[in-house]
PDB file of C-alpha atoms in Angstrom:
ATOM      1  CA  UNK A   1       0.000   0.000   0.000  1.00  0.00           C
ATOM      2  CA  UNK A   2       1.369   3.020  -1.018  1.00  0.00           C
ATOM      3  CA  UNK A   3       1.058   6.233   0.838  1.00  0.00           C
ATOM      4  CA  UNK A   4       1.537   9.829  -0.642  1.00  0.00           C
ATOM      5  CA  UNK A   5       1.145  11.594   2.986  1.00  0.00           C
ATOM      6  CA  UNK A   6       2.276  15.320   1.387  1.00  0.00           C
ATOM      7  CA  UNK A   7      -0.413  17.389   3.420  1.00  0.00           C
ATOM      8  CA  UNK A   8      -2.396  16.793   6.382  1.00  0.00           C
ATOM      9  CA  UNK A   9      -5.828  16.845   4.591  1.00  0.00           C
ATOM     10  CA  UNK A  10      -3.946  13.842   1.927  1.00  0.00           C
ATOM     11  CA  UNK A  11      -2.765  11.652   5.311  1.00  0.00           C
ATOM     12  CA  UNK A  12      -6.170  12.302   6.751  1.00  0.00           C
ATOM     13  CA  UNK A  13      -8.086  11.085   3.357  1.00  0.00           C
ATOM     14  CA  UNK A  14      -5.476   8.102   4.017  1.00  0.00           C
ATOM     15  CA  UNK A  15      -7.041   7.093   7.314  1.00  0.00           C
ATOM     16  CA  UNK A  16     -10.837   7.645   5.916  1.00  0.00           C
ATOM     17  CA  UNK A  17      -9.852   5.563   3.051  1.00  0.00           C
ATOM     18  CA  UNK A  18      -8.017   2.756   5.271  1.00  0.00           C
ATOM     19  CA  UNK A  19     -12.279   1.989   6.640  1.00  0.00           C
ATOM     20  CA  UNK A  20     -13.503   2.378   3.255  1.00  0.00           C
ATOM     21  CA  UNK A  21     -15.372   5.925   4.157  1.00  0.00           C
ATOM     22  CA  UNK A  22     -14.912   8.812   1.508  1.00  0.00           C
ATOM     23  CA  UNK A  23     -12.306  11.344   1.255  1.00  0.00           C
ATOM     24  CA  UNK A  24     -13.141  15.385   2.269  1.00  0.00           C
ATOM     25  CA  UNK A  25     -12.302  18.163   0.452  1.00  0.00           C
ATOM     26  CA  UNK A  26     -11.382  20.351   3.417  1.00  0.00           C
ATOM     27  CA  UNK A  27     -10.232  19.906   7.417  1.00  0.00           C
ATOM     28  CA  UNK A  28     -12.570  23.125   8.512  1.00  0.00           C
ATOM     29  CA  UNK A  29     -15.578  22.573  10.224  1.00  0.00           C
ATOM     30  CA  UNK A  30     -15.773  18.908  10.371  1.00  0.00           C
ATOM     31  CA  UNK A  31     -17.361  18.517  13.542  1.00  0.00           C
ATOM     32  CA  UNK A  32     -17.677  15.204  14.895  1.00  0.00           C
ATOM     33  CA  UNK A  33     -17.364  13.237  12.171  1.00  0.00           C
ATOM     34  CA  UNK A  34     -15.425  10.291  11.319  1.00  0.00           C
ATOM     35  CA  UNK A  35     -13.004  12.743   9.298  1.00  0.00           C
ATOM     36  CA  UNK A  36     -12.555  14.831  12.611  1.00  0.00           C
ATOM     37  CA  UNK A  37     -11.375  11.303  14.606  1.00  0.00           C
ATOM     38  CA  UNK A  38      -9.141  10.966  11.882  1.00  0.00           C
ATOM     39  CA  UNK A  39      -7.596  14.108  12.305  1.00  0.00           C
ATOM     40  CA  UNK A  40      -7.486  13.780  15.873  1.00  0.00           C
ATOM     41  CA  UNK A  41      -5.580  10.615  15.698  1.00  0.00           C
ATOM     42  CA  UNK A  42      -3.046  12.075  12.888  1.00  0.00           C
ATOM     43  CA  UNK A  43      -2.157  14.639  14.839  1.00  0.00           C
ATOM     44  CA  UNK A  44      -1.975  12.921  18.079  1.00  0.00           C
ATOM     45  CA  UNK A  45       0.207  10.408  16.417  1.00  0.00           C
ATOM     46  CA  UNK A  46       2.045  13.162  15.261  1.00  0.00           C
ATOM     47  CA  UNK A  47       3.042  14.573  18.550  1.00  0.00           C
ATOM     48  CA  UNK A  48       3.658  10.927  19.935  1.00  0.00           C
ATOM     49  CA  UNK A  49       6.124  10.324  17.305  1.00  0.00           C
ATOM     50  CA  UNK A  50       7.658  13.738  17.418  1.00  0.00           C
ATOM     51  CA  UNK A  51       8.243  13.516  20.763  1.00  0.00           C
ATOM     52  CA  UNK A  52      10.388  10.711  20.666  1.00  0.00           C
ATOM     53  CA  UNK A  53      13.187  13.642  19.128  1.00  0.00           C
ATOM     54  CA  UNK A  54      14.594  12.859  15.767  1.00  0.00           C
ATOM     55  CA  UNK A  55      17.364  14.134  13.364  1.00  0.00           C
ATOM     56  CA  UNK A  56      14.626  16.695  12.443  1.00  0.00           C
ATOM     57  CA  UNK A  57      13.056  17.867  15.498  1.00  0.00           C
ATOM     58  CA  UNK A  58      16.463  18.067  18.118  1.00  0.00           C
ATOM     59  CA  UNK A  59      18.638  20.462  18.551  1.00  0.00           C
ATOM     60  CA  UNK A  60      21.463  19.413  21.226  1.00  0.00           C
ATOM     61  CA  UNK A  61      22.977  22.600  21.759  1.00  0.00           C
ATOM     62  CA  UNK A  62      20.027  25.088  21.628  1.00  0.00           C
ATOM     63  CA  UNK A  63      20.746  29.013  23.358  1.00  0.00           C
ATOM     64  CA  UNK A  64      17.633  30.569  24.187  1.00  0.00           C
ATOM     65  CA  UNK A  65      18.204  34.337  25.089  1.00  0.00           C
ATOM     66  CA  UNK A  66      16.493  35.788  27.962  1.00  0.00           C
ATOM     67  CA  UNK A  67      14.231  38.126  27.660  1.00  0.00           C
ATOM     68  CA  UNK A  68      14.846  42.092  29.003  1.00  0.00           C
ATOM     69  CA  UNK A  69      13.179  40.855  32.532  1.00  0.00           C
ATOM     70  CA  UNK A  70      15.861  37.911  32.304  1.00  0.00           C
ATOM     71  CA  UNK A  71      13.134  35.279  31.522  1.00  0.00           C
ATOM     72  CA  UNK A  72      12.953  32.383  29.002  1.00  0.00           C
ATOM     73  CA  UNK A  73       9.556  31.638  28.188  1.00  0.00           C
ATOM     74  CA  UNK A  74       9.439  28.415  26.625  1.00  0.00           C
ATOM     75  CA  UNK A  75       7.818  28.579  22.657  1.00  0.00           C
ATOM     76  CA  UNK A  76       4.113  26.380  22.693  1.00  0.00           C
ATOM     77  CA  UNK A  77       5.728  23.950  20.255  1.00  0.00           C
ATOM     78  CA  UNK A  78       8.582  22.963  22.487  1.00  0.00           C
ATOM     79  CA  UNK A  79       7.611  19.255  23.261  1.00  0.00           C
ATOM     80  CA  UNK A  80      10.509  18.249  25.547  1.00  0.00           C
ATOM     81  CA  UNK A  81      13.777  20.423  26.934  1.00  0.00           C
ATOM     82  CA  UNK A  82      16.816  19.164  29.461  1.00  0.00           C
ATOM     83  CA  UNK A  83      19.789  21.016  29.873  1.00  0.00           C
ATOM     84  CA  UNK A  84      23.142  20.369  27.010  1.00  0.00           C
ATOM     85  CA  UNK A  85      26.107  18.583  27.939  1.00  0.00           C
ATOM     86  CA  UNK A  86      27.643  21.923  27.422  1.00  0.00           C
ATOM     87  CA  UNK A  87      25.237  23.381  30.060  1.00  0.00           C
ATOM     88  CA  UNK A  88      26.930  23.615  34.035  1.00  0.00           C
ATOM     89  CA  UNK A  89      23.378  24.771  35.498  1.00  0.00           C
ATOM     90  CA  UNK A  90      20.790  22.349  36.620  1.00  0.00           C
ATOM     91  CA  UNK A  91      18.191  24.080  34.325  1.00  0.00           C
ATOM     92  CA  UNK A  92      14.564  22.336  34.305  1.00  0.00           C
ATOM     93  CA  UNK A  93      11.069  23.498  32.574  1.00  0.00           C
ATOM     94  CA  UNK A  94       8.572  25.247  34.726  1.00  0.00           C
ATOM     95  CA  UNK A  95       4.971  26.828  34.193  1.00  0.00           C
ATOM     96  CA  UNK A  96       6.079  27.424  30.603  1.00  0.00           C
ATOM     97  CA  UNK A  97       9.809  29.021  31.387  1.00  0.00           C
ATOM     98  CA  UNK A  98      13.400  27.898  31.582  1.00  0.00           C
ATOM     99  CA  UNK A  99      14.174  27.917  35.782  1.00  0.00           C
ATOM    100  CA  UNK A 100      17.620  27.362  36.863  1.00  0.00           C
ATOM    101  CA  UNK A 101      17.692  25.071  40.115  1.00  0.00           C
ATOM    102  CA  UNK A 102      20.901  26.094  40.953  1.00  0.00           C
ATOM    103  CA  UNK A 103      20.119  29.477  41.692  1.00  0.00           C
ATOM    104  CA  UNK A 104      16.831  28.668  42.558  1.00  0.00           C
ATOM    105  CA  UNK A 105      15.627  31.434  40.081  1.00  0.00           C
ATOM    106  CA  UNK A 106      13.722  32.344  36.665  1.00  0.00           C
ATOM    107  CA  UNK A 107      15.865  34.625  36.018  1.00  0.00           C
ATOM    108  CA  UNK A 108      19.008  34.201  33.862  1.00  0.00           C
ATOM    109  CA  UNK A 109      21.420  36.707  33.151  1.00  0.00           C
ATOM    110  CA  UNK A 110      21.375  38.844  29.633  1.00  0.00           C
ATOM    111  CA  UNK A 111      24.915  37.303  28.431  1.00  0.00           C
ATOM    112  CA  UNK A 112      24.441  33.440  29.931  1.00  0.00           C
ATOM    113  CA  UNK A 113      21.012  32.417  28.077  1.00  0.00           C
ATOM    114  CA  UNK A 114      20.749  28.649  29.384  1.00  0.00           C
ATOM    115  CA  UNK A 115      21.785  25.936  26.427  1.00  0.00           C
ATOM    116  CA  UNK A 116      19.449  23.269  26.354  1.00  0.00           C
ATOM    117  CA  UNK A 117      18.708  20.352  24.363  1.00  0.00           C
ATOM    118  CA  UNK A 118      15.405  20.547  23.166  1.00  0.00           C
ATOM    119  CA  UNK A 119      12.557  18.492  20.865  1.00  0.00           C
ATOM    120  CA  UNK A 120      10.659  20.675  18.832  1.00  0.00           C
ATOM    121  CA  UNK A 121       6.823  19.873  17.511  1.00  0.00           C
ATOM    122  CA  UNK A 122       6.219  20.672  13.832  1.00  0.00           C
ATOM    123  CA  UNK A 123       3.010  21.020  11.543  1.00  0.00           C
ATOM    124  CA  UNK A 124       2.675  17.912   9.638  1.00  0.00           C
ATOM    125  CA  UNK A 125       3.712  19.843   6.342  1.00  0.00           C
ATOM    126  CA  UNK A 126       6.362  20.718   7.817  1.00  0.00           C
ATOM    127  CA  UNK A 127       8.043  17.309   8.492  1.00  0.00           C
ATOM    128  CA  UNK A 128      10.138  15.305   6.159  1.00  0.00           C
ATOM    129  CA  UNK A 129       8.527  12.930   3.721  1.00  0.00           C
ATOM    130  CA  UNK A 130      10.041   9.474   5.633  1.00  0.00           C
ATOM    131  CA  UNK A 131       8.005  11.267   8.946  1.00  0.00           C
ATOM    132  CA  UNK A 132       4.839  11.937   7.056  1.00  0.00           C
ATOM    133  CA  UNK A 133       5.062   8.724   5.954  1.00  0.00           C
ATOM    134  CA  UNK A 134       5.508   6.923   8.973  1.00  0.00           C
ATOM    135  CA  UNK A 135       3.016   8.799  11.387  1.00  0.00           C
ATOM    136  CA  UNK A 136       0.456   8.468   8.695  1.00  0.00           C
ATOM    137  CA  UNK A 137       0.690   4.504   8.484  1.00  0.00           C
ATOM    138  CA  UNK A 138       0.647   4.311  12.528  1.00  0.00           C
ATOM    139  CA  UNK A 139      -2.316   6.316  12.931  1.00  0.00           C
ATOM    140  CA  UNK A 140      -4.264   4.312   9.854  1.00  0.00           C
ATOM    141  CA  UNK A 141      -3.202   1.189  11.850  1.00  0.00           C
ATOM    142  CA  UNK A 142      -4.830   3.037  15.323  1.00  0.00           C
ATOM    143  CA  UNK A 143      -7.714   4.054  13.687  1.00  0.00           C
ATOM    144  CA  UNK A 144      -8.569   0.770  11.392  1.00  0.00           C
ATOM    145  CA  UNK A 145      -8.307  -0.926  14.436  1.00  0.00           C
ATOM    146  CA  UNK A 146     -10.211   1.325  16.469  1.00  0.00           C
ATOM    147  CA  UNK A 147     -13.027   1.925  13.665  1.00  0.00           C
ATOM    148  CA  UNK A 148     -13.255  -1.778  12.642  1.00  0.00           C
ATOM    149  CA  UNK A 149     -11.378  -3.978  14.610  1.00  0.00           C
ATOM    150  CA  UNK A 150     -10.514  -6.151  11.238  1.00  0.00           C
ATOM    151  CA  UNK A 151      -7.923  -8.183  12.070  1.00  0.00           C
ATOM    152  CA  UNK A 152      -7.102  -8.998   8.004  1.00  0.00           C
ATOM    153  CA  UNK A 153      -6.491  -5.144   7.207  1.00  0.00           C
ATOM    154  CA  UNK A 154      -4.881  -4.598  10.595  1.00  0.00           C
ATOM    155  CA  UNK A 155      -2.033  -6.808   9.888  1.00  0.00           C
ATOM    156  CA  UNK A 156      -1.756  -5.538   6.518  1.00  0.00           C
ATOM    157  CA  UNK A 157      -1.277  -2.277   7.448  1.00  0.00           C
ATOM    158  CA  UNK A 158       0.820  -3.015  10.523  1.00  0.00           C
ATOM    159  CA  UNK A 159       3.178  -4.373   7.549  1.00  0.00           C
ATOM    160  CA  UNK A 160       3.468  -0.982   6.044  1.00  0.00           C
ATOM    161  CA  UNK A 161       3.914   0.728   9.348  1.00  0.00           C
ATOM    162  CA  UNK A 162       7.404  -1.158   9.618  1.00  0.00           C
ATOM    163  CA  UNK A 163       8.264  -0.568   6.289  1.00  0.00           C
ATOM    164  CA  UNK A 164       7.866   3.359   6.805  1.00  0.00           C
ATOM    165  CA  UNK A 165       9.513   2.948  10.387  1.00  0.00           C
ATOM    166  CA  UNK A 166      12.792   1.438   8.730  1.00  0.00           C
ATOM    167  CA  UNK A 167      12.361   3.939   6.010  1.00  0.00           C
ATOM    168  CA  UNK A 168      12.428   6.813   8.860  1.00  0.00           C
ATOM    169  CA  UNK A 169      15.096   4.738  11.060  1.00  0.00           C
ATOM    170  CA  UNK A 170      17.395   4.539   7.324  1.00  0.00           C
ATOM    171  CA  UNK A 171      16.832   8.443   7.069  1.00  0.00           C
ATOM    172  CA  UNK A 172      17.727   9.227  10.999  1.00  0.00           C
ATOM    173  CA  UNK A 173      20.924   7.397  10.118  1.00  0.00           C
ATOM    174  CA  UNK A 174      21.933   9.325   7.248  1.00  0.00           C
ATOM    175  CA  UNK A 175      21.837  12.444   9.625  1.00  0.00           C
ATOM    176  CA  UNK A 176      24.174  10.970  12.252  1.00  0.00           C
ATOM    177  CA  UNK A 177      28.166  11.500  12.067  1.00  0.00           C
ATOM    178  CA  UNK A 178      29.825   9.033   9.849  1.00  0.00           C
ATOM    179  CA  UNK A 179      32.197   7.272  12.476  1.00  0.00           C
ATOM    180  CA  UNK A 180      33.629   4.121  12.283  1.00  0.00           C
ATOM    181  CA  UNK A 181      36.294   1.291  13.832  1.00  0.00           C
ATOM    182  CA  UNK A 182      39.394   3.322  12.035  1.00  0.00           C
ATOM    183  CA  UNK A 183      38.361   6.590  12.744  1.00  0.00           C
ATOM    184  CA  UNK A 184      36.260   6.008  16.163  1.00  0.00           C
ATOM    185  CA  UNK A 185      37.532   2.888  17.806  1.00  0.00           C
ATOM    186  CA  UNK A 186      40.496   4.280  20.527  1.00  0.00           C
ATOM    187  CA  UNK A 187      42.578   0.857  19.920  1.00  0.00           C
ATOM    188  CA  UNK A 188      42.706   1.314  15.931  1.00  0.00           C
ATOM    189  CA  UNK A 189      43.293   4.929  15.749  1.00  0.00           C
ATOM    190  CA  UNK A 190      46.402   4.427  18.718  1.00  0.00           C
ATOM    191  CA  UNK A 191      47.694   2.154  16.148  1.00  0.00           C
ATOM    192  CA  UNK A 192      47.471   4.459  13.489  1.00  0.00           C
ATOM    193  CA  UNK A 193      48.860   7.276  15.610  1.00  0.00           C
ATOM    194  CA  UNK A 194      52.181   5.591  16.147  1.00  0.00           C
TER     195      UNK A 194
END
């Protein structure tokens, strides 16, 4: 089963289609209709997968500047945040702002902005294609199980949902530093070194 998951009104027609109901034209003013559950579980799906933090969504080394009252308020779309390796301060999320534990304190100083690593949430169109592809086929499975309970199309479509999840895992891996035993591995590259 192919799935062309470009826009979130194509990925919801996807689900719709998965229990045989008819595509919509639009995601306004559904109400609750089986197009609306659809969308619900796309985008919950969505911010399931997201969270998870991928080559796409993580930044390890992220310097948020504080604001003229010293402040970080956190963006809505931040999904998870710890402090970076690179960060000395015990700095934590709370009520929507960066606090520093240390100093027991919101308040950061203008030229040391804390540096965090942080997962970010994205629109659906503004994912990569292996993402789109993948939280598309896991929310058809959810909702073809949860609208008809057909244990034939389940496992069909469970097949397609690890198909897209190595086609995600092969794209993560792409992003990652090339290492390897000559250039990584401490007892190779001591032998080299002599």
């Amino acid at each position: 089963m192919q799935l062309s998951a470009t826009t979130e009104l194509e990925a919801v027609n996807q689900l719709l289609k998965a229990v045989g109901e008819s595509p919509v034209n639009s995601l306004d003013n559904l109400g609750f209709t089986d197009a609306s559950i659809a969308r619900d579980t796309l985008r919950t799906k969505a911010r399931e997968i997201q969270s998870k933090g991928w080559y796409f969504n993580r930044d390890y080394d992220f310097y948020f500047t504080p604001a003229s009252d010293g402040q970080v308020v956190l963006p809505a779309n931040v999904i998870s945040i710890r402090p970076s390796t690179s960060e000395t301060r015990r700095v934590t999320p709370r009520a929507g702002k960066l606090y520093n534990n240390d100093d027991a304190t919101y308040v950061f100083a203008a030229d040391s902005g804390p540096i965090v690593e942080v997962v970010w949430m994205f629109d659906f169109e503004s994912l990569p294609e292996a993402a789109r592809r993948y939280i598309t086929v896991t929310a058809a499975t959810q909702y073809q199980a949860q609208f008809q309970g057909s244990e034939q199309s389940y496992g069909f479509t469970k097949d397609d949902e690890k198909f897209a999840l190595m086609a995600l895992l092969d794209e993560e891996r792409s992003y990652e530093p090339r290492g390897n035993m000559f250039n990584d591995g401490t007892d190779v590259s001591e032998i080299f070194t002599r």
